[in-house]
XYZ file of C-alpha atoms in Angstrom:
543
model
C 0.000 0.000 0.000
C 2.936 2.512 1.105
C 4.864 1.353 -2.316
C 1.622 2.240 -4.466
C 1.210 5.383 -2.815
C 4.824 6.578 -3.193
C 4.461 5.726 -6.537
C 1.022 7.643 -7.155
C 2.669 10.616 -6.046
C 5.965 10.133 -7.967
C 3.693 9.528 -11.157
C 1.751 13.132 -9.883
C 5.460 14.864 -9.853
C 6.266 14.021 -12.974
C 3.748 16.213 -14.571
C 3.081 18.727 -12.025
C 3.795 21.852 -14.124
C 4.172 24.168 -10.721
C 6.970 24.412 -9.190
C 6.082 25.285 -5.871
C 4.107 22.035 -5.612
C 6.436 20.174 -7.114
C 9.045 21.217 -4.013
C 5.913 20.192 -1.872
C 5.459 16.774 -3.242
C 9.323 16.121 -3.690
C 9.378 16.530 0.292
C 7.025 14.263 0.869
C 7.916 11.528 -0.845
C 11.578 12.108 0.471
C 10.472 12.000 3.850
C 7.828 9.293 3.242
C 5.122 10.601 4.534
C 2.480 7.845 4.056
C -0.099 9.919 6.398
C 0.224 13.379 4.581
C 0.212 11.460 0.886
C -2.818 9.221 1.482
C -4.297 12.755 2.677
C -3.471 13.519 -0.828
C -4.060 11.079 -3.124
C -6.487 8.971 -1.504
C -9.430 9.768 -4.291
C -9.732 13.226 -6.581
C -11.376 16.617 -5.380
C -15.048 15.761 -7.145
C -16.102 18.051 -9.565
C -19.765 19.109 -9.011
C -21.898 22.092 -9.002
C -19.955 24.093 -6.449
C -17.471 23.766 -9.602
C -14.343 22.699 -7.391
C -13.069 23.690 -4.541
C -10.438 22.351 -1.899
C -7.563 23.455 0.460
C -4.148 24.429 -2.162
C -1.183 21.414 -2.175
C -0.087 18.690 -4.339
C -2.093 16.088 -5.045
C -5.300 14.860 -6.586
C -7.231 16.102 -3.592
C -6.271 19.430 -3.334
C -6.261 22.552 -6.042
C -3.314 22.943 -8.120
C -2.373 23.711 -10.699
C -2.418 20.097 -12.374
C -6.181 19.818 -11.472
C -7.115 22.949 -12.443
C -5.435 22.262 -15.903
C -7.512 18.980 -16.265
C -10.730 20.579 -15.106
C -9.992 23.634 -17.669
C -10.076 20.379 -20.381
C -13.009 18.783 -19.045
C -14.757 21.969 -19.540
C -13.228 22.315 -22.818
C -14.218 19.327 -23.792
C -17.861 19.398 -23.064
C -18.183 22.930 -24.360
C -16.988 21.533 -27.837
C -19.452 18.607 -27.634
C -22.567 21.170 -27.109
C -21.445 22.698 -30.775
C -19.275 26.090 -29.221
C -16.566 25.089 -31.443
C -15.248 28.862 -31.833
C -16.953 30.008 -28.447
C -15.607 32.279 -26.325
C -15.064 31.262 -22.448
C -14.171 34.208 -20.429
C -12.074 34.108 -17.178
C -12.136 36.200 -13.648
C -10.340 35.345 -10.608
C -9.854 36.810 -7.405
C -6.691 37.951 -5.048
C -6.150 34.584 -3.512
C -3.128 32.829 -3.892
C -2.288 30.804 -7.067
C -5.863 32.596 -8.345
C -4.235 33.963 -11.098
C -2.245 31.058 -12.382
C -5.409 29.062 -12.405
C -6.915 31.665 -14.628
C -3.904 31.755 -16.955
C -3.953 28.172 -16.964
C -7.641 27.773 -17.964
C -6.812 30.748 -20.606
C -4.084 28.460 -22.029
C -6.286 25.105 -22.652
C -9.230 26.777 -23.825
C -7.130 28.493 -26.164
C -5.600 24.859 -26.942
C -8.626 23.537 -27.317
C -9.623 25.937 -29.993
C -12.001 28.099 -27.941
C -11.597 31.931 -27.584
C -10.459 33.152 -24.136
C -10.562 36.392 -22.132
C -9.118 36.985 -19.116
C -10.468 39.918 -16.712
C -7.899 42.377 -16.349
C -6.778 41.794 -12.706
C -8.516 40.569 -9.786
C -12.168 41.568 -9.374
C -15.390 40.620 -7.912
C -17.493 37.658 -8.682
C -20.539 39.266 -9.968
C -18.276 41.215 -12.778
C -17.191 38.218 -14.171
C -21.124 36.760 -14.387
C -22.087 40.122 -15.829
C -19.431 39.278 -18.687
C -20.486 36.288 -20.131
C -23.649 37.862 -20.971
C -22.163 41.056 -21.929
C -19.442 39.358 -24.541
C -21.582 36.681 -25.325
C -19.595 33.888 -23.828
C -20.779 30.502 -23.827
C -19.205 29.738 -20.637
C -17.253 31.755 -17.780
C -14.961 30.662 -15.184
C -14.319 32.340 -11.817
C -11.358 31.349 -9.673
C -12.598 32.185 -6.383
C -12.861 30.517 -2.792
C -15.597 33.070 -2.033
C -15.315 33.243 1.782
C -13.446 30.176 3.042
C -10.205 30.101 4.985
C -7.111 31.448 3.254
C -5.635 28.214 2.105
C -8.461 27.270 0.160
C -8.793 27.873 -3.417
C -12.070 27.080 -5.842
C -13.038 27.086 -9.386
C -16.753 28.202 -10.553
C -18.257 27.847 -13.809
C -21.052 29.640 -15.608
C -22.642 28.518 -18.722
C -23.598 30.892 -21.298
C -27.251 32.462 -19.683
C -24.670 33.574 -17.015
C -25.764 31.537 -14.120
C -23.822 28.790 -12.135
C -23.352 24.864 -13.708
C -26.661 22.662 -12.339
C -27.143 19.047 -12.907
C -26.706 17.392 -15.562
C -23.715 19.965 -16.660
C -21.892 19.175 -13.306
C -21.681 15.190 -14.290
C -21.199 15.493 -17.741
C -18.457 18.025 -17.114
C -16.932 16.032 -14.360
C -16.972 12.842 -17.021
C -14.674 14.466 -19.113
C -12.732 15.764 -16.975
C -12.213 11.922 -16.014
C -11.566 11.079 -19.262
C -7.929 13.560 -19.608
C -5.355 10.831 -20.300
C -2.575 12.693 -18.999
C -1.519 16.204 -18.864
C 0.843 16.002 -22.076
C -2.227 15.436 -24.309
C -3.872 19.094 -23.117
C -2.213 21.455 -25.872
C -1.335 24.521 -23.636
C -0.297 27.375 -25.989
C 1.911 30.449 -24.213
C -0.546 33.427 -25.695
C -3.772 33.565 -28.266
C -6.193 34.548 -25.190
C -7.179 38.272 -24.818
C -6.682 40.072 -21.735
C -9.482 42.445 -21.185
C -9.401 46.008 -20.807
C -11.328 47.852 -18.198
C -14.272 48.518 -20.562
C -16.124 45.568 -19.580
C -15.814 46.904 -15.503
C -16.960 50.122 -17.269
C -19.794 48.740 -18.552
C -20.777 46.560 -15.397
C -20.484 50.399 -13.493
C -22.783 51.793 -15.696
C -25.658 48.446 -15.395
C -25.244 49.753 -11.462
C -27.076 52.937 -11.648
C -30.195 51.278 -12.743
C -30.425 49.815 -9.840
C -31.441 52.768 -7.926
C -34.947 54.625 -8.551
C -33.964 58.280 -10.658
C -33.792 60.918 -8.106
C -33.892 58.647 -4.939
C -32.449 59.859 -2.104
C -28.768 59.168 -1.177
C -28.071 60.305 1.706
C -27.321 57.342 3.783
C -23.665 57.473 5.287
C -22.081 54.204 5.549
C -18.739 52.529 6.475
C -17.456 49.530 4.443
C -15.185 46.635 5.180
C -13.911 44.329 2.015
C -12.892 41.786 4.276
C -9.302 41.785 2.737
C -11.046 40.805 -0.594
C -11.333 42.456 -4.185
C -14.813 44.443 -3.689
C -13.176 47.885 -2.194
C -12.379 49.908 -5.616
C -15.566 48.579 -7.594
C -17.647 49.398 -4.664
C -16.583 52.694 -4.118
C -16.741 53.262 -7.767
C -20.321 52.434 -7.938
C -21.127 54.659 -4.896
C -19.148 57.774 -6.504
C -21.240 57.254 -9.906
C -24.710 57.065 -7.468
C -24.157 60.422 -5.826
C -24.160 58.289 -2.073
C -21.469 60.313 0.240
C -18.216 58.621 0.038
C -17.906 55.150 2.477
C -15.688 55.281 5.655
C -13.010 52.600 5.041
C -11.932 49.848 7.414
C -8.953 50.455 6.356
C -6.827 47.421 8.378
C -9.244 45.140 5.798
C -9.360 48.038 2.872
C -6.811 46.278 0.525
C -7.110 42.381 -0.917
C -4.730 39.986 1.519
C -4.321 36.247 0.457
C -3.942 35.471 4.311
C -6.988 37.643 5.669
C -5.375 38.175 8.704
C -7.464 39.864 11.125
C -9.931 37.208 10.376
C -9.987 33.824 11.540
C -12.428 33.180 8.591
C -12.729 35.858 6.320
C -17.196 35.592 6.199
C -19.043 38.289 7.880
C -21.323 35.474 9.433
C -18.569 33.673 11.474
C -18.198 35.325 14.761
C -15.319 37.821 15.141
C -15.071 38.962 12.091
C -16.895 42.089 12.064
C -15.295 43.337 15.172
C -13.175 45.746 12.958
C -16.067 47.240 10.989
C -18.406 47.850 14.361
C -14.885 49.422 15.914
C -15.125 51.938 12.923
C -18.763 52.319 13.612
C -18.449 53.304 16.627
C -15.778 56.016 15.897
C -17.515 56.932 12.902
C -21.589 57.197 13.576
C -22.582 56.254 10.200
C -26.014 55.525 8.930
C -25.008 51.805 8.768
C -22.019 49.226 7.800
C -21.559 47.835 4.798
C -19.497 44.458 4.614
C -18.624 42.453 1.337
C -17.069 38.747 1.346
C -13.604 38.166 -0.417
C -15.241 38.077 -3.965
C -17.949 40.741 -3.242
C -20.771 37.957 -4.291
C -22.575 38.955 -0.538
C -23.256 42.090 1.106
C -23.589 41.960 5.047
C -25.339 44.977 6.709
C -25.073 46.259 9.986
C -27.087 48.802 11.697
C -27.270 50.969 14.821
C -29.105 49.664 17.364
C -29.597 50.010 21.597
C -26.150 52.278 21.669
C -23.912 49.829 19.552
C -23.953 47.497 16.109
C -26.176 45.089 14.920
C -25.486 42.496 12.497
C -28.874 41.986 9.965
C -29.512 38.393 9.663
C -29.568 37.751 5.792
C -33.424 36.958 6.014
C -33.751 40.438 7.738
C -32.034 42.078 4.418
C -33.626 39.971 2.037
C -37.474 40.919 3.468
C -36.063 44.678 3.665
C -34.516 44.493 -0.051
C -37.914 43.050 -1.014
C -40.323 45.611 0.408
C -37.799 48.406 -0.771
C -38.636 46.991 -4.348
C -42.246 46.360 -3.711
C -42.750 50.159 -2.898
C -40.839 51.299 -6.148
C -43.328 48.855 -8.357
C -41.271 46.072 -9.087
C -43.157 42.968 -10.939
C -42.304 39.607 -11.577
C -41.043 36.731 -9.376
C -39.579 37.052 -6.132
C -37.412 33.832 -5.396
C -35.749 32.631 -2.753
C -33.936 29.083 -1.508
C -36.481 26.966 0.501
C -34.032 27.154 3.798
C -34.434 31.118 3.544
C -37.471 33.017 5.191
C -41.020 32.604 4.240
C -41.493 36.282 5.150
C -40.710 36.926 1.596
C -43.929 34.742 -0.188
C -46.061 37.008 2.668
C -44.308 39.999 1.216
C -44.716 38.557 -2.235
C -48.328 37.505 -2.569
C -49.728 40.733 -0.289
C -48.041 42.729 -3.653
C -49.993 39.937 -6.254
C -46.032 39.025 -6.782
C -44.979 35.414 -7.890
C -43.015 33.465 -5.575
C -40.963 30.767 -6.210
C -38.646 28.549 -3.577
C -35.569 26.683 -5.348
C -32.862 24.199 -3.900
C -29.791 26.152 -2.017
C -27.964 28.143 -4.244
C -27.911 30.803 -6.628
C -27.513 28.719 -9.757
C -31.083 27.729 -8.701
C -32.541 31.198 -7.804
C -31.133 32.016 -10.807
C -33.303 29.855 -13.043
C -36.384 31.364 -12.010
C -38.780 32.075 -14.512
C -39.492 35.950 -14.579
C -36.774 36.664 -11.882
C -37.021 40.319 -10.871
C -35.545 39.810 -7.092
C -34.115 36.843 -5.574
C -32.070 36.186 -2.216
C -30.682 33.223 -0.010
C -30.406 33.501 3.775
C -26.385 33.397 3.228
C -26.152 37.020 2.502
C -26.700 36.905 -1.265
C -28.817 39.322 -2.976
C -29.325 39.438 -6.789
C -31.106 42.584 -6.988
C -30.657 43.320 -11.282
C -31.116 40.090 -13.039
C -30.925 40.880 -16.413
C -27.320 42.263 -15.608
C -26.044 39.902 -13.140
C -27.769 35.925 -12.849
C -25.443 35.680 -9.716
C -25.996 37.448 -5.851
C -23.913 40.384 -6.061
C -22.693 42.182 -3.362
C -21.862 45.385 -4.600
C -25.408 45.973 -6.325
C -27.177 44.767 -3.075
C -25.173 47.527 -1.398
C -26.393 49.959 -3.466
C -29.827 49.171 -3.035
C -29.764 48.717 0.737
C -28.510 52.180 1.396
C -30.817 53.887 -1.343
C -33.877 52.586 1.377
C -31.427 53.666 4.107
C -31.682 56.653 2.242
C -35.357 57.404 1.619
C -36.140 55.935 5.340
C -33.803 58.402 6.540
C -35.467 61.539 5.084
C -38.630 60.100 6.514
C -36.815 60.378 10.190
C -37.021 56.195 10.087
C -34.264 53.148 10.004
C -34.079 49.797 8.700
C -34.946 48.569 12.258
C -38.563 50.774 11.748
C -39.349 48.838 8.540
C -38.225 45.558 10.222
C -40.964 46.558 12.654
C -43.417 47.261 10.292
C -43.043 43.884 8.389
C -43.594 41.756 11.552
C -46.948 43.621 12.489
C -48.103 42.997 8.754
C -46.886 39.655 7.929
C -46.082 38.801 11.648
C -42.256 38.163 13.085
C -40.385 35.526 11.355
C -37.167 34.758 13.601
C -34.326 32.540 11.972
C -31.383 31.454 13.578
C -29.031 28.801 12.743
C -27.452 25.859 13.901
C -24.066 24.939 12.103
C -21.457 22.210 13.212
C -18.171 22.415 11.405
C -16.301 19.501 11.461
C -12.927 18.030 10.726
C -14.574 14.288 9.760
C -17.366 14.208 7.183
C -18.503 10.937 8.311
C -20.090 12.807 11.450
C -22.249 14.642 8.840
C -23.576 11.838 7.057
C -23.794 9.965 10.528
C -26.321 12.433 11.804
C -28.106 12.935 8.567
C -28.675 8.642 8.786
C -29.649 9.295 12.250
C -32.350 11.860 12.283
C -33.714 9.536 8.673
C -33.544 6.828 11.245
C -34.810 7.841 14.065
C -37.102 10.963 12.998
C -37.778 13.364 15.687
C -41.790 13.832 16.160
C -41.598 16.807 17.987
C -38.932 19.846 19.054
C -39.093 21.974 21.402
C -42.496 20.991 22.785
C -43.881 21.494 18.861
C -45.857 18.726 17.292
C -43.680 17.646 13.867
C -46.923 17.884 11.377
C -44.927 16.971 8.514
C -41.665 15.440 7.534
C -40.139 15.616 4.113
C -37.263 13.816 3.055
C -35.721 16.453 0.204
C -33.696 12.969 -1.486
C -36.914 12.481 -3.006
C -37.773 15.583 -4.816
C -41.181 17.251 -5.179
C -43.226 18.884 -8.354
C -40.918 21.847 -8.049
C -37.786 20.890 -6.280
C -35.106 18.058 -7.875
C -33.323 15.443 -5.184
C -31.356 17.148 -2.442
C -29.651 15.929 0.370
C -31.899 17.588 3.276
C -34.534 16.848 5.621
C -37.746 19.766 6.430
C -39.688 19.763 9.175
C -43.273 21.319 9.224
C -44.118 22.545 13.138
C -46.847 24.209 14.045
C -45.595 28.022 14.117
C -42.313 26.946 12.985
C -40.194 25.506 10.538
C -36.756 23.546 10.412
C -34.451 22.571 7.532
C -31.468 20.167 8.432
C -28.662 19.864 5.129
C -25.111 19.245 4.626
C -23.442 22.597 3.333
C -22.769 21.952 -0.380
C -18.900 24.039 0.100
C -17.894 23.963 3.987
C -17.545 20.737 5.886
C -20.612 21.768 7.756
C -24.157 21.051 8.896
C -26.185 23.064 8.580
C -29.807 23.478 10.497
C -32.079 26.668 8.975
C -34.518 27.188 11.973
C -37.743 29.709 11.681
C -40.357 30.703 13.979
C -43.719 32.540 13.120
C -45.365 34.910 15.859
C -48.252 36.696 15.084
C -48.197 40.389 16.287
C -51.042 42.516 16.707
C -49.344 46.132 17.163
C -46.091 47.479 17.615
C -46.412 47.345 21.202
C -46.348 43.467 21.455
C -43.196 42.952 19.590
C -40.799 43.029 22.178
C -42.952 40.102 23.905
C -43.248 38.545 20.173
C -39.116 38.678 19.773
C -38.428 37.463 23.029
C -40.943 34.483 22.518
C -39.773 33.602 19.210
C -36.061 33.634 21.034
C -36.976 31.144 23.493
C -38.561 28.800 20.674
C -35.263 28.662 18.452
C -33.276 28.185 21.257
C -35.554 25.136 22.701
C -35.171 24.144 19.160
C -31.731 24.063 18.615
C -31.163 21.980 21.741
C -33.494 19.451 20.516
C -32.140 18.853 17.226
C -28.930 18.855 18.694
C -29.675 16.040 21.084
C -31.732 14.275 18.250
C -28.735 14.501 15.499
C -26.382 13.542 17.999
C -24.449 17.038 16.990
């Protein structure tokens, strides 16, 4: 077993195109590390519709250079079997490290392959690279991105041509021929032939952001704005200078993209600790509200003042606010969200005579919605201009959210006011979440065979009036790997997380409210009820 794997790897280093890997490897096998190689090569970082993504090393499980290269062919190769012989695959990556040799390298074998290629001119938000596949009339798009994991990850995201994320069958067609590279020596990788883009197509993605906002809207709203060491800083404050909104206070210690994010422990503005920086500037600054993008500016996080100090909005807080902003300026057609965000939204929805829709997790599913005008997911993602972005986009969502910080400001109102409002209309929908990260995946699927086992029939004193397994698919969902549970006045949705060795529980309460005056009894109420909840499903899942 030792000899194979030795010889696995020494196979591995004799293609391995990077040196820095290479080094890696060659150490390795010098030192015969049998634990760190079966680590390695012990089965191939799967392909799916997350695209790829995977902590950087040597090694069949991990992104490098050599797998990105194969993927890059895989793609190739499928894009030439769906007749876009001559098509043109443009690339975008972000500021992590080895981003842009990844991009170069999938620049190099579509070019090889006989496709056109165009890389984005240096590293820049997610969202501009989905805007330019349907602005250049690509037939596919790649973005090298780890969106908000820790630094030593790397990923790889592709977009077909409508400009939304891969979704089955795509993912396993793509992933068969990326199987089906022989070796690395058989993918032709020329040294030029791809274009590198000027800033033309940023200019253009500048100018989709001012429709966005109503004409003649308020913007007033002062905010400050952390990039979380990622790429969003100049695009956002571009797109704020061109909207008239007063310029953002920095965070300046996370201002400027950093490959090692570190005064994070994990660079997402949901994990605990990492908006201490942004509320310090808050509180030294007195804006109207903070402003808080995630490595690749995909998701916008959005702080407010509240009781004397900063309060995080939960991303089903800013996705009911986004909605009613766009309600109250007319917007028509379909408001969709993923069926583990809030149902506030189909109360907000139908009340206007607005379609709502609930897709799997994900915005390559929101995406898809027929008639999109507006859709959100709970993790902070926002695609607020469809027809310019099919992606979440945090720098758009930004825009939008202070434009109603805006007009509720010149009313003498806040965010937290139309929060209020909401609940008494469509009464207060608390989420919360319950999230295990852990360092063996087996625990995941453990629990998930657990709770399928041994299905809980009520939590937290709640009567369980309907179970759905999600593996079997409805009318309008496709197969997941989840469980939802119907309670009375609440809901629960239990799923592995498709990027993050995670587990992820989506918890919501309904409480009716009569006035304004019974919301603090409503919210503390609804507090008690997750929390009764999450111990429950804790004990049940054995988590």
């Amino acid at each position: 077993m030792h000899d194979e794997l030795i010889a696995q790897a020494q196979a591995w280093l004799t293609e391995d195109p990077d040196p820095d890997t290479r080094a890696e490897l060659a150490r390795l096998i010098e030192a015969r590390d049998h634990a760190e190689l079966a680590a390695r090569f012990g089965g191939t970082l799967q392909f799916g519709t997350a695209g790829l993504r995977g902590e950087l090393g040597a090694g069949p499980l991990r992104m490098n250079r050599t797998v990105v290269i194969r993927a890059a062919a895989g793609l190739a190769a499928y894009l030439k079997k769906q007749g876009h012989d001559n098509g043109l695959v443009v690339i975008g990556y972000d500021a992590r490290y080895k981003s842009r040799d990844f991009a170069l390298d999938t620049a190099a074998v579509m070019t090889g392959a006989g496709l056109r290629a165009a890389i984005l001119p240096r590293p820049l938000p997610t969202p501009v690279l989905a805007f330019a596949i349907r602005h250049l009339g690509a037939v596919a798009g790649v973005e090298v991105t780890a969106s908000h994991n820790p630094p030593r990850d790397n990923g790889y995201k592709v977009y077909l041509g409508d400009g939304s994320q891969i979704v089955p069958p795509a993912d396993v067609d793509i992933a068969a021929e990326i199987a089906a590279v022989p070796s690395l020596t058989a993918v032709p990788r020329p040294t030029e032939g791809w274009d590198t883009l000027d800033d033309s197509v940023l200019d253009a993605y500048l100018a989709r952001t001012d429709a966005v906002l109503a004409e003649g809207s308020p913007r007033t709203a002062r905010t400050v704005y952390t990039a979380m060491h990622g790429v969003g800083k100049d695009v956002l404050l571009a797109a704020f200078a061109r909207a008239g909104f007063p310029e953002p206070v920095l965070v300046t210690e996370q201002a400027d993209p950093d490959p090692d994010f570190p005064t994070v422990a994990f660079p997402n503005p949901e994990e605990p600790g990492a908006m201490d920086l942004a509320f310090a500037k808050g509180r030294e600054a007195s804006p109207d509200l903070i402003i808080a993008n995630d490595p690749d500016a995909d998701r916008c996080a959005v702080a407010v003042p509240d009781g004397g100090d900063w309060r995080m909005l939960r991303g089903d807080e800013v996705g009911a606010l986004l909605a009613a902003h766009l309600v109250r300026r007319g917007a028509t057609g379909t408001f969709a969200e993923s069926i583990v965000s809030s149902s506030l939204l189909g109360r907000i929805a139908e009340k206007a005579g607005l379609r709502h829709v609930e897709t799997l997790t994900g915005f390559k599913w929101i995406a898809r919605a027929e008639g999109l005008r507006y859709g959100y997911e709970e993790a902070l993602g926002y695609c607020v201009d469809p027809d310019g972005v099919r992606d979440k986009d945090g720098i758009t969502a930004a825009l939008l959210v202070t434009e109603l910080a805006s007009q509720l400001k010149e009313e003498g109102r806040t965010l937290l006011d139309l929060l209020d409002d909401l609940a008494v209309e469509h009464g207060l929908h608390a989420t919360d979440q319950l999230s295990v990260r852990v360092e063996d995946l087996s625990l995941i699927a453990a629990a998930m065979t657990r709770l399928r086992e041994q299905p809980p029939t009520e939590l937290a004193g709640l009567p369980i009036t309907r179970t759905e397994d999600l593996t079997q698919g409805s009318e309008t969902l496709p197969p997941t790997d989840g469980l939802r549970y119907t309670l009375e006045g609440a809901r629960v949705i239990v799923r592995p997380s498709g990027t993050e060795p995670k587990l992820k529980c989506y918890l919501e309460v309904v409480v009716p409210v009569a006035e304004r005056a019974g919301l603090p009894e409503a919210r503390a109420k609804a507090t008690d009820v997750l929390e009764s909840i999450k111990r429950d499903l804790s004990a049940v899942a054995g988590i």
